[in-house]
Amino acid sequence: MGIQDISERIAAAASEVGRSRESVKLIAVSKVQPNARVEAVLQEGHRCFGENRVQEAAGKWPEFREVFDDIDLHLIGPLQTNKARQAFDLFQSIHSLDRPKLAKTFARLAQETGYCPELFVQVNTGEEAQKAGILPSEADAFIKDCQALDLSITGLMCIPPVDEEPSLHFALLSKIAKRNGLDGLSMGMSSDFEKAIRLGATHVRVGSAIFGARVAAP
């Protein structure tokens, strides 16, 4: 659809609930997309992108940063603890803080470097065994543990089960965020970002609606 079309849809969904377009950050999910497609979106002036893997981002974004200013890169996929330092160097935001060991590693790196990306706690709202994330019943305690480590938590992130109504999961995530005093809600993808915005999303992760179907690397 293109960045402009998606932006207009975001503005319309936000307006329905009395919010401004500026209250929602559009993360263009560029994982497994050819560089030519990504560059076309950069040429349109968009600067906020999402990647799933540290290794893929490391092979793509340093080169783009030499040409385009102010790139705002978000890690939206799972992160291995041994890649945390590299993630700190590459990303402005990490949306997949999902376990105590990773929180402790982030805290140590933040102390060492004096810098920390924006952090979102991933909540497994569907309690799916195969999916990463803190269980909803454990989220409050985990958020407090992270804050006790001097980590500043921006908000929460979720990926609803594919076969369930996403609004139920967006509402649950919003409820957990509100009772913990967190403003950031990373929720909503190509098929449901308008529902997410109506329920408070501050960050929406849109890939295929912008870039078309993913193209696996050869």
PDB file of C-alpha atoms in Angstrom:
ATOM      1  CA  MET A   1       0.000   0.000   0.000  1.00  0.00           C
ATOM      2  CA  GLY A   2       2.885   2.366   0.629  1.00  0.00           C
ATOM      3  CA  ILE A   3       3.883   4.448   3.623  1.00  0.00           C
ATOM      4  CA  GLN A   4       1.507   7.313   2.825  1.00  0.00           C
ATOM      5  CA  ASP A   5      -1.554   5.054   2.634  1.00  0.00           C
ATOM      6  CA  ILE A   6      -0.685   3.332   5.915  1.00  0.00           C
ATOM      7  CA  SER A   7      -0.044   6.692   7.571  1.00  0.00           C
ATOM      8  CA  GLU A   8      -3.475   7.926   6.504  1.00  0.00           C
ATOM      9  CA  ARG A   9      -5.100   4.794   7.935  1.00  0.00           C
ATOM     10  CA  ILE A  10      -3.208   5.297  11.200  1.00  0.00           C
ATOM     11  CA  ALA A  11      -4.396   8.913  11.348  1.00  0.00           C
ATOM     12  CA  ALA A  12      -8.015   7.868  10.741  1.00  0.00           C
ATOM     13  CA  ALA A  13      -7.934   5.140  13.424  1.00  0.00           C
ATOM     14  CA  ALA A  14      -6.319   7.516  15.922  1.00  0.00           C
ATOM     15  CA  SER A  15      -8.839  10.242  15.163  1.00  0.00           C
ATOM     16  CA  GLU A  16     -11.729   7.869  15.922  1.00  0.00           C
ATOM     17  CA  VAL A  17     -10.600   7.738  19.554  1.00  0.00           C
ATOM     18  CA  GLY A  18      -9.515  11.359  19.866  1.00  0.00           C
ATOM     19  CA  ARG A  19      -5.806  10.790  19.337  1.00  0.00           C
ATOM     20  CA  SER A  20      -3.349  12.511  17.007  1.00  0.00           C
ATOM     21  CA  ARG A  21      -1.428  10.826  14.201  1.00  0.00           C
ATOM     22  CA  GLU A  22       1.768  11.783  16.042  1.00  0.00           C
ATOM     23  CA  SER A  23       0.777   9.616  19.028  1.00  0.00           C
ATOM     24  CA  VAL A  24       1.427   6.448  16.985  1.00  0.00           C
ATOM     25  CA  LYS A  25       4.871   5.445  15.722  1.00  0.00           C
ATOM     26  CA  LEU A  26       4.843   3.416  12.507  1.00  0.00           C
ATOM     27  CA  ILE A  27       7.558   0.743  12.540  1.00  0.00           C
ATOM     28  CA  ALA A  28       8.107  -0.450   8.959  1.00  0.00           C
ATOM     29  CA  VAL A  29       9.047  -4.109   9.416  1.00  0.00           C
ATOM     30  CA  SER A  30      11.894  -4.628   6.969  1.00  0.00           C
ATOM     31  CA  LYS A  31      12.972  -8.140   8.006  1.00  0.00           C
ATOM     32  CA  VAL A  32      13.695 -10.444   5.051  1.00  0.00           C
ATOM     33  CA  GLN A  33      13.067  -7.628   2.573  1.00  0.00           C
ATOM     34  CA  PRO A  34      15.439  -6.854  -0.314  1.00  0.00           C
ATOM     35  CA  ASN A  35      17.556  -3.754   0.262  1.00  0.00           C
ATOM     36  CA  ALA A  36      16.012  -2.104  -2.799  1.00  0.00           C
ATOM     37  CA  ARG A  37      12.552  -2.180  -1.183  1.00  0.00           C
ATOM     38  CA  VAL A  38      13.920  -0.801   2.079  1.00  0.00           C
ATOM     39  CA  GLU A  39      15.813   1.944   0.288  1.00  0.00           C
ATOM     40  CA  ALA A  40      12.663   2.972  -1.593  1.00  0.00           C
ATOM     41  CA  VAL A  41      10.887   3.528   1.731  1.00  0.00           C
ATOM     42  CA  LEU A  42      13.893   5.452   3.067  1.00  0.00           C
ATOM     43  CA  GLN A  43      13.798   7.639  -0.034  1.00  0.00           C
ATOM     44  CA  GLU A  44      10.174   8.487   0.794  1.00  0.00           C
ATOM     45  CA  GLY A  45      11.438   9.973   4.056  1.00  0.00           C
ATOM     46  CA  HIS A  46      10.449   7.215   6.493  1.00  0.00           C
ATOM     47  CA  ARG A  47      13.082   6.494   9.157  1.00  0.00           C
ATOM     48  CA  CYS A  48      11.565   4.020  11.652  1.00  0.00           C
ATOM     49  CA  PHE A  49      12.155   0.326  10.867  1.00  0.00           C
ATOM     50  CA  GLY A  50      11.880  -3.035  12.602  1.00  0.00           C
ATOM     51  CA  GLU A  51      14.097  -6.092  12.317  1.00  0.00           C
ATOM     52  CA  ASN A  52      13.710  -9.575  13.769  1.00  0.00           C
ATOM     53  CA  ARG A  53      17.320 -10.701  13.905  1.00  0.00           C
ATOM     54  CA  VAL A  54      20.478  -8.979  15.065  1.00  0.00           C
ATOM     55  CA  GLN A  55      22.593 -10.653  12.393  1.00  0.00           C
ATOM     56  CA  GLU A  56      20.363  -9.512   9.535  1.00  0.00           C
ATOM     57  CA  ALA A  57      20.224  -5.966  10.897  1.00  0.00           C
ATOM     58  CA  ALA A  58      24.007  -5.860  11.277  1.00  0.00           C
ATOM     59  CA  GLY A  59      24.404  -6.748   7.614  1.00  0.00           C
ATOM     60  CA  LYS A  60      21.960  -4.100   6.413  1.00  0.00           C
ATOM     61  CA  TRP A  61      21.700  -0.976   8.552  1.00  0.00           C
ATOM     62  CA  PRO A  62      25.256   0.329   9.098  1.00  0.00           C
ATOM     63  CA  GLU A  63      25.493   0.913   5.347  1.00  0.00           C
ATOM     64  CA  PHE A  64      22.106   2.643   5.204  1.00  0.00           C
ATOM     65  CA  ARG A  65      23.110   4.871   8.136  1.00  0.00           C
ATOM     66  CA  GLU A  66      26.027   6.199   6.077  1.00  0.00           C
ATOM     67  CA  VAL A  67      23.527   7.596   3.559  1.00  0.00           C
ATOM     68  CA  PHE A  68      20.378   8.341   5.592  1.00  0.00           C
ATOM     69  CA  ASP A  69      20.289  10.346   8.821  1.00  0.00           C
ATOM     70  CA  ASP A  70      18.180   9.727  11.913  1.00  0.00           C
ATOM     71  CA  ILE A  71      17.325   6.070  11.327  1.00  0.00           C
ATOM     72  CA  ASP A  72      15.308   4.727  14.272  1.00  0.00           C
ATOM     73  CA  LEU A  73      15.815   0.951  14.428  1.00  0.00           C
ATOM     74  CA  HIS A  74      13.672  -1.399  16.521  1.00  0.00           C
ATOM     75  CA  LEU A  75      14.401  -5.041  17.381  1.00  0.00           C
ATOM     76  CA  ILE A  76      11.050  -6.824  17.369  1.00  0.00           C
ATOM     77  CA  GLY A  77      12.237 -10.442  17.393  1.00  0.00           C
ATOM     78  CA  PRO A  78      13.683 -12.692  20.106  1.00  0.00           C
ATOM     79  CA  LEU A  79      17.132 -11.871  21.384  1.00  0.00           C
ATOM     80  CA  GLN A  80      19.790 -14.324  22.519  1.00  0.00           C
ATOM     81  CA  THR A  81      21.662 -13.096  25.577  1.00  0.00           C
ATOM     82  CA  ASN A  82      25.019 -13.402  23.793  1.00  0.00           C
ATOM     83  CA  LYS A  83      23.793 -10.957  21.116  1.00  0.00           C
ATOM     84  CA  ALA A  84      22.675  -8.322  23.636  1.00  0.00           C
ATOM     85  CA  ARG A  85      25.805  -6.160  23.354  1.00  0.00           C
ATOM     86  CA  GLN A  86      25.527  -6.092  19.568  1.00  0.00           C
ATOM     87  CA  ALA A  87      21.828  -5.241  19.883  1.00  0.00           C
ATOM     88  CA  PHE A  88      22.708  -2.286  22.141  1.00  0.00           C
ATOM     89  CA  ASP A  89      24.986  -0.955  19.397  1.00  0.00           C
ATOM     90  CA  LEU A  90      22.471  -1.410  16.579  1.00  0.00           C
ATOM     91  CA  PHE A  91      19.007  -0.630  17.934  1.00  0.00           C
ATOM     92  CA  GLN A  92      17.322   2.387  19.451  1.00  0.00           C
ATOM     93  CA  SER A  93      14.496   0.210  20.844  1.00  0.00           C
ATOM     94  CA  ILE A  94      14.210  -3.454  21.851  1.00  0.00           C
ATOM     95  CA  HIS A  95      10.680  -4.887  22.016  1.00  0.00           C
ATOM     96  CA  SER A  96      11.538  -8.400  23.210  1.00  0.00           C
ATOM     97  CA  LEU A  97      12.661  -8.215  26.839  1.00  0.00           C
ATOM     98  CA  ASP A  98      11.178 -11.524  27.910  1.00  0.00           C
ATOM     99  CA  ARG A  99      13.174 -13.140  30.732  1.00  0.00           C
ATOM    100  CA  PRO A 100      15.183 -12.332  33.879  1.00  0.00           C
ATOM    101  CA  LYS A 101      18.555 -13.375  32.426  1.00  0.00           C
ATOM    102  CA  LEU A 102      18.157 -10.899  29.562  1.00  0.00           C
ATOM    103  CA  ALA A 103      17.083  -8.145  31.970  1.00  0.00           C
ATOM    104  CA  LYS A 104      20.219  -8.685  34.070  1.00  0.00           C
ATOM    105  CA  THR A 105      22.378  -8.599  30.944  1.00  0.00           C
ATOM    106  CA  PHE A 106      20.746  -5.341  29.814  1.00  0.00           C
ATOM    107  CA  ALA A 107      21.294  -3.836  33.259  1.00  0.00           C
ATOM    108  CA  ARG A 108      24.986  -4.757  33.191  1.00  0.00           C
ATOM    109  CA  LEU A 109      25.459  -3.374  29.684  1.00  0.00           C
ATOM    110  CA  ALA A 110      23.640  -0.160  30.597  1.00  0.00           C
ATOM    111  CA  GLN A 111      25.982   0.310  33.582  1.00  0.00           C
ATOM    112  CA  GLU A 112      29.032  -0.377  31.409  1.00  0.00           C
ATOM    113  CA  THR A 113      28.076   1.847  28.489  1.00  0.00           C
ATOM    114  CA  GLY A 114      25.967   4.547  30.118  1.00  0.00           C
ATOM    115  CA  TYR A 115      23.370   3.930  27.424  1.00  0.00           C
ATOM    116  CA  CYS A 116      20.264   1.784  27.082  1.00  0.00           C
ATOM    117  CA  PRO A 117      17.806   1.459  24.187  1.00  0.00           C
ATOM    118  CA  GLU A 118      14.113   1.927  24.868  1.00  0.00           C
ATOM    119  CA  LEU A 119      12.889  -1.363  26.334  1.00  0.00           C
ATOM    120  CA  PHE A 120       9.535  -3.072  25.911  1.00  0.00           C
ATOM    121  CA  VAL A 121       8.617  -6.144  27.947  1.00  0.00           C
ATOM    122  CA  GLN A 122       7.131  -8.835  25.710  1.00  0.00           C
ATOM    123  CA  VAL A 123       3.999 -10.354  27.247  1.00  0.00           C
ATOM    124  CA  ASN A 124       2.748 -13.727  26.026  1.00  0.00           C
ATOM    125  CA  THR A 125      -0.911 -12.709  26.237  1.00  0.00           C
ATOM    126  CA  GLY A 126      -2.086 -15.949  24.624  1.00  0.00           C
ATOM    127  CA  GLU A 127       0.013 -18.074  27.006  1.00  0.00           C
ATOM    128  CA  GLU A 128       1.278 -20.022  23.980  1.00  0.00           C
ATOM    129  CA  ALA A 129       3.930 -22.610  24.827  1.00  0.00           C
ATOM    130  CA  GLN A 130       5.867 -22.030  21.595  1.00  0.00           C
ATOM    131  CA  LYS A 131       5.945 -18.243  21.939  1.00  0.00           C
ATOM    132  CA  ALA A 132       8.343 -16.051  23.895  1.00  0.00           C
ATOM    133  CA  GLY A 133       7.177 -13.578  26.490  1.00  0.00           C
ATOM    134  CA  ILE A 134       6.317 -13.179  30.148  1.00  0.00           C
ATOM    135  CA  LEU A 135       2.988 -14.693  31.185  1.00  0.00           C
ATOM    136  CA  PRO A 136       0.332 -12.092  32.047  1.00  0.00           C
ATOM    137  CA  SER A 137       0.137 -13.360  35.643  1.00  0.00           C
ATOM    138  CA  GLU A 138       3.896 -12.773  36.045  1.00  0.00           C
ATOM    139  CA  ALA A 139       4.149  -9.467  34.197  1.00  0.00           C
ATOM    140  CA  ASP A 140       3.713  -7.118  37.181  1.00  0.00           C
ATOM    141  CA  ALA A 141       6.469  -8.807  39.172  1.00  0.00           C
ATOM    142  CA  PHE A 142       8.813  -8.944  36.169  1.00  0.00           C
ATOM    143  CA  ILE A 143       8.325  -5.240  35.401  1.00  0.00           C
ATOM    144  CA  LYS A 144       9.128  -4.387  39.042  1.00  0.00           C
ATOM    145  CA  ASP A 145      12.221  -6.626  38.932  1.00  0.00           C
ATOM    146  CA  CYS A 146      13.427  -4.825  35.791  1.00  0.00           C
ATOM    147  CA  GLN A 147      12.890  -1.447  37.406  1.00  0.00           C
ATOM    148  CA  ALA A 148      14.768  -2.630  40.493  1.00  0.00           C
ATOM    149  CA  LEU A 149      17.723  -3.263  38.157  1.00  0.00           C
ATOM    150  CA  ASP A 150      17.519   0.440  37.147  1.00  0.00           C
ATOM    151  CA  LEU A 151      16.135  -0.450  33.729  1.00  0.00           C
ATOM    152  CA  SER A 152      13.739   2.133  32.375  1.00  0.00           C
ATOM    153  CA  ILE A 153      10.818   0.248  30.818  1.00  0.00           C
ATOM    154  CA  THR A 154       9.099   2.182  28.021  1.00  0.00           C
ATOM    155  CA  GLY A 155       6.165  -0.176  27.631  1.00  0.00           C
ATOM    156  CA  LEU A 156       4.859  -3.603  26.706  1.00  0.00           C
ATOM    157  CA  MET A 157       4.672  -5.637  23.504  1.00  0.00           C
ATOM    158  CA  CYS A 158       2.512  -8.565  22.429  1.00  0.00           C
ATOM    159  CA  ILE A 159       1.870 -10.786  19.413  1.00  0.00           C
ATOM    160  CA  PRO A 160      -1.668 -12.220  19.680  1.00  0.00           C
ATOM    161  CA  PRO A 161      -2.391 -15.828  18.663  1.00  0.00           C
ATOM    162  CA  VAL A 162      -3.210 -16.000  14.963  1.00  0.00           C
ATOM    163  CA  ASP A 163      -6.555 -17.729  15.503  1.00  0.00           C
ATOM    164  CA  GLU A 164      -7.956 -15.420  18.208  1.00  0.00           C
ATOM    165  CA  GLU A 165      -9.549 -11.983  18.151  1.00  0.00           C
ATOM    166  CA  PRO A 166      -6.556  -9.644  18.598  1.00  0.00           C
ATOM    167  CA  SER A 167      -8.581  -6.934  20.352  1.00  0.00           C
ATOM    168  CA  LEU A 168      -8.891  -9.155  23.444  1.00  0.00           C
ATOM    169  CA  HIS A 169      -5.097  -9.356  23.656  1.00  0.00           C
ATOM    170  CA  PHE A 170      -4.599  -5.656  22.960  1.00  0.00           C
ATOM    171  CA  ALA A 171      -7.038  -4.801  25.748  1.00  0.00           C
ATOM    172  CA  LEU A 172      -5.219  -7.148  28.162  1.00  0.00           C
ATOM    173  CA  LEU A 173      -1.831  -5.623  27.313  1.00  0.00           C
ATOM    174  CA  SER A 174      -3.235  -2.127  27.802  1.00  0.00           C
ATOM    175  CA  LYS A 175      -4.631  -3.103  31.199  1.00  0.00           C
ATOM    176  CA  ILE A 176      -1.269  -4.506  32.372  1.00  0.00           C
ATOM    177  CA  ALA A 177       0.543  -1.395  31.140  1.00  0.00           C
ATOM    178  CA  LYS A 178      -1.882   0.971  32.834  1.00  0.00           C
ATOM    179  CA  ARG A 179      -1.636  -0.629  36.257  1.00  0.00           C
ATOM    180  CA  ASN A 180       2.175  -0.482  36.013  1.00  0.00           C
ATOM    181  CA  GLY A 181       2.244   3.165  34.934  1.00  0.00           C
ATOM    182  CA  LEU A 182       3.625   2.409  31.466  1.00  0.00           C
ATOM    183  CA  ASP A 183       2.623   4.451  28.425  1.00  0.00           C
ATOM    184  CA  GLY A 184       4.171   2.457  25.583  1.00  0.00           C
ATOM    185  CA  LEU A 185       2.111  -0.229  23.818  1.00  0.00           C
ATOM    186  CA  SER A 186       3.797  -2.049  20.938  1.00  0.00           C
ATOM    187  CA  MET A 187       0.926  -3.950  19.354  1.00  0.00           C
ATOM    188  CA  GLY A 188      -0.781  -4.308  16.004  1.00  0.00           C
ATOM    189  CA  MET A 189       0.536  -5.567  12.671  1.00  0.00           C
ATOM    190  CA  SER A 190      -0.526  -5.297   9.024  1.00  0.00           C
ATOM    191  CA  SER A 191      -3.859  -7.070   9.520  1.00  0.00           C
ATOM    192  CA  ASP A 192      -4.975  -5.470  12.778  1.00  0.00           C
ATOM    193  CA  PHE A 193      -3.079  -2.237  13.484  1.00  0.00           C
ATOM    194  CA  GLU A 194      -6.230  -0.112  13.362  1.00  0.00           C
ATOM    195  CA  LYS A 195      -7.830  -2.193  16.125  1.00  0.00           C
ATOM    196  CA  ALA A 196      -4.621  -1.831  18.142  1.00  0.00           C
ATOM    197  CA  ILE A 197      -4.614   1.959  17.762  1.00  0.00           C
ATOM    198  CA  ARG A 198      -8.204   2.185  18.966  1.00  0.00           C
ATOM    199  CA  LEU A 199      -7.087   0.303  22.083  1.00  0.00           C
ATOM    200  CA  GLY A 200      -4.086   2.526  22.763  1.00  0.00           C
ATOM    201  CA  ALA A 201      -1.171   1.295  20.619  1.00  0.00           C
ATOM    202  CA  THR A 202       1.731   3.752  20.552  1.00  0.00           C
ATOM    203  CA  HIS A 203       3.870   1.610  18.209  1.00  0.00           C
ATOM    204  CA  VAL A 204       2.470  -0.471  15.328  1.00  0.00           C
ATOM    205  CA  ARG A 205       4.606  -2.974  13.421  1.00  0.00           C
ATOM    206  CA  VAL A 206       3.609  -3.040   9.747  1.00  0.00           C
ATOM    207  CA  GLY A 207       5.520  -5.059   7.172  1.00  0.00           C
ATOM    208  CA  SER A 208       3.657  -6.748   4.329  1.00  0.00           C
ATOM    209  CA  ALA A 209       1.155  -3.897   3.925  1.00  0.00           C
ATOM    210  CA  ILE A 210       4.107  -1.607   3.131  1.00  0.00           C
ATOM    211  CA  PHE A 211       6.633  -3.849   1.412  1.00  0.00           C
ATOM    212  CA  GLY A 212       4.514  -6.644  -0.006  1.00  0.00           C
ATOM    213  CA  ALA A 213       5.162 -10.321   0.683  1.00  0.00           C
ATOM    214  CA  ARG A 214       8.465 -11.148   2.321  1.00  0.00           C
ATOM    215  CA  VAL A 215      11.254 -12.367   0.103  1.00  0.00           C
ATOM    216  CA  ALA A 216      13.490 -14.958   1.710  1.00  0.00           C
ATOM    217  CA  ALA A 217      17.191 -14.406   1.186  1.00  0.00           C
ATOM    218  CA  PRO A 218      18.793 -16.844  -1.292  1.00  0.00           C
TER     219      PRO A 218
END
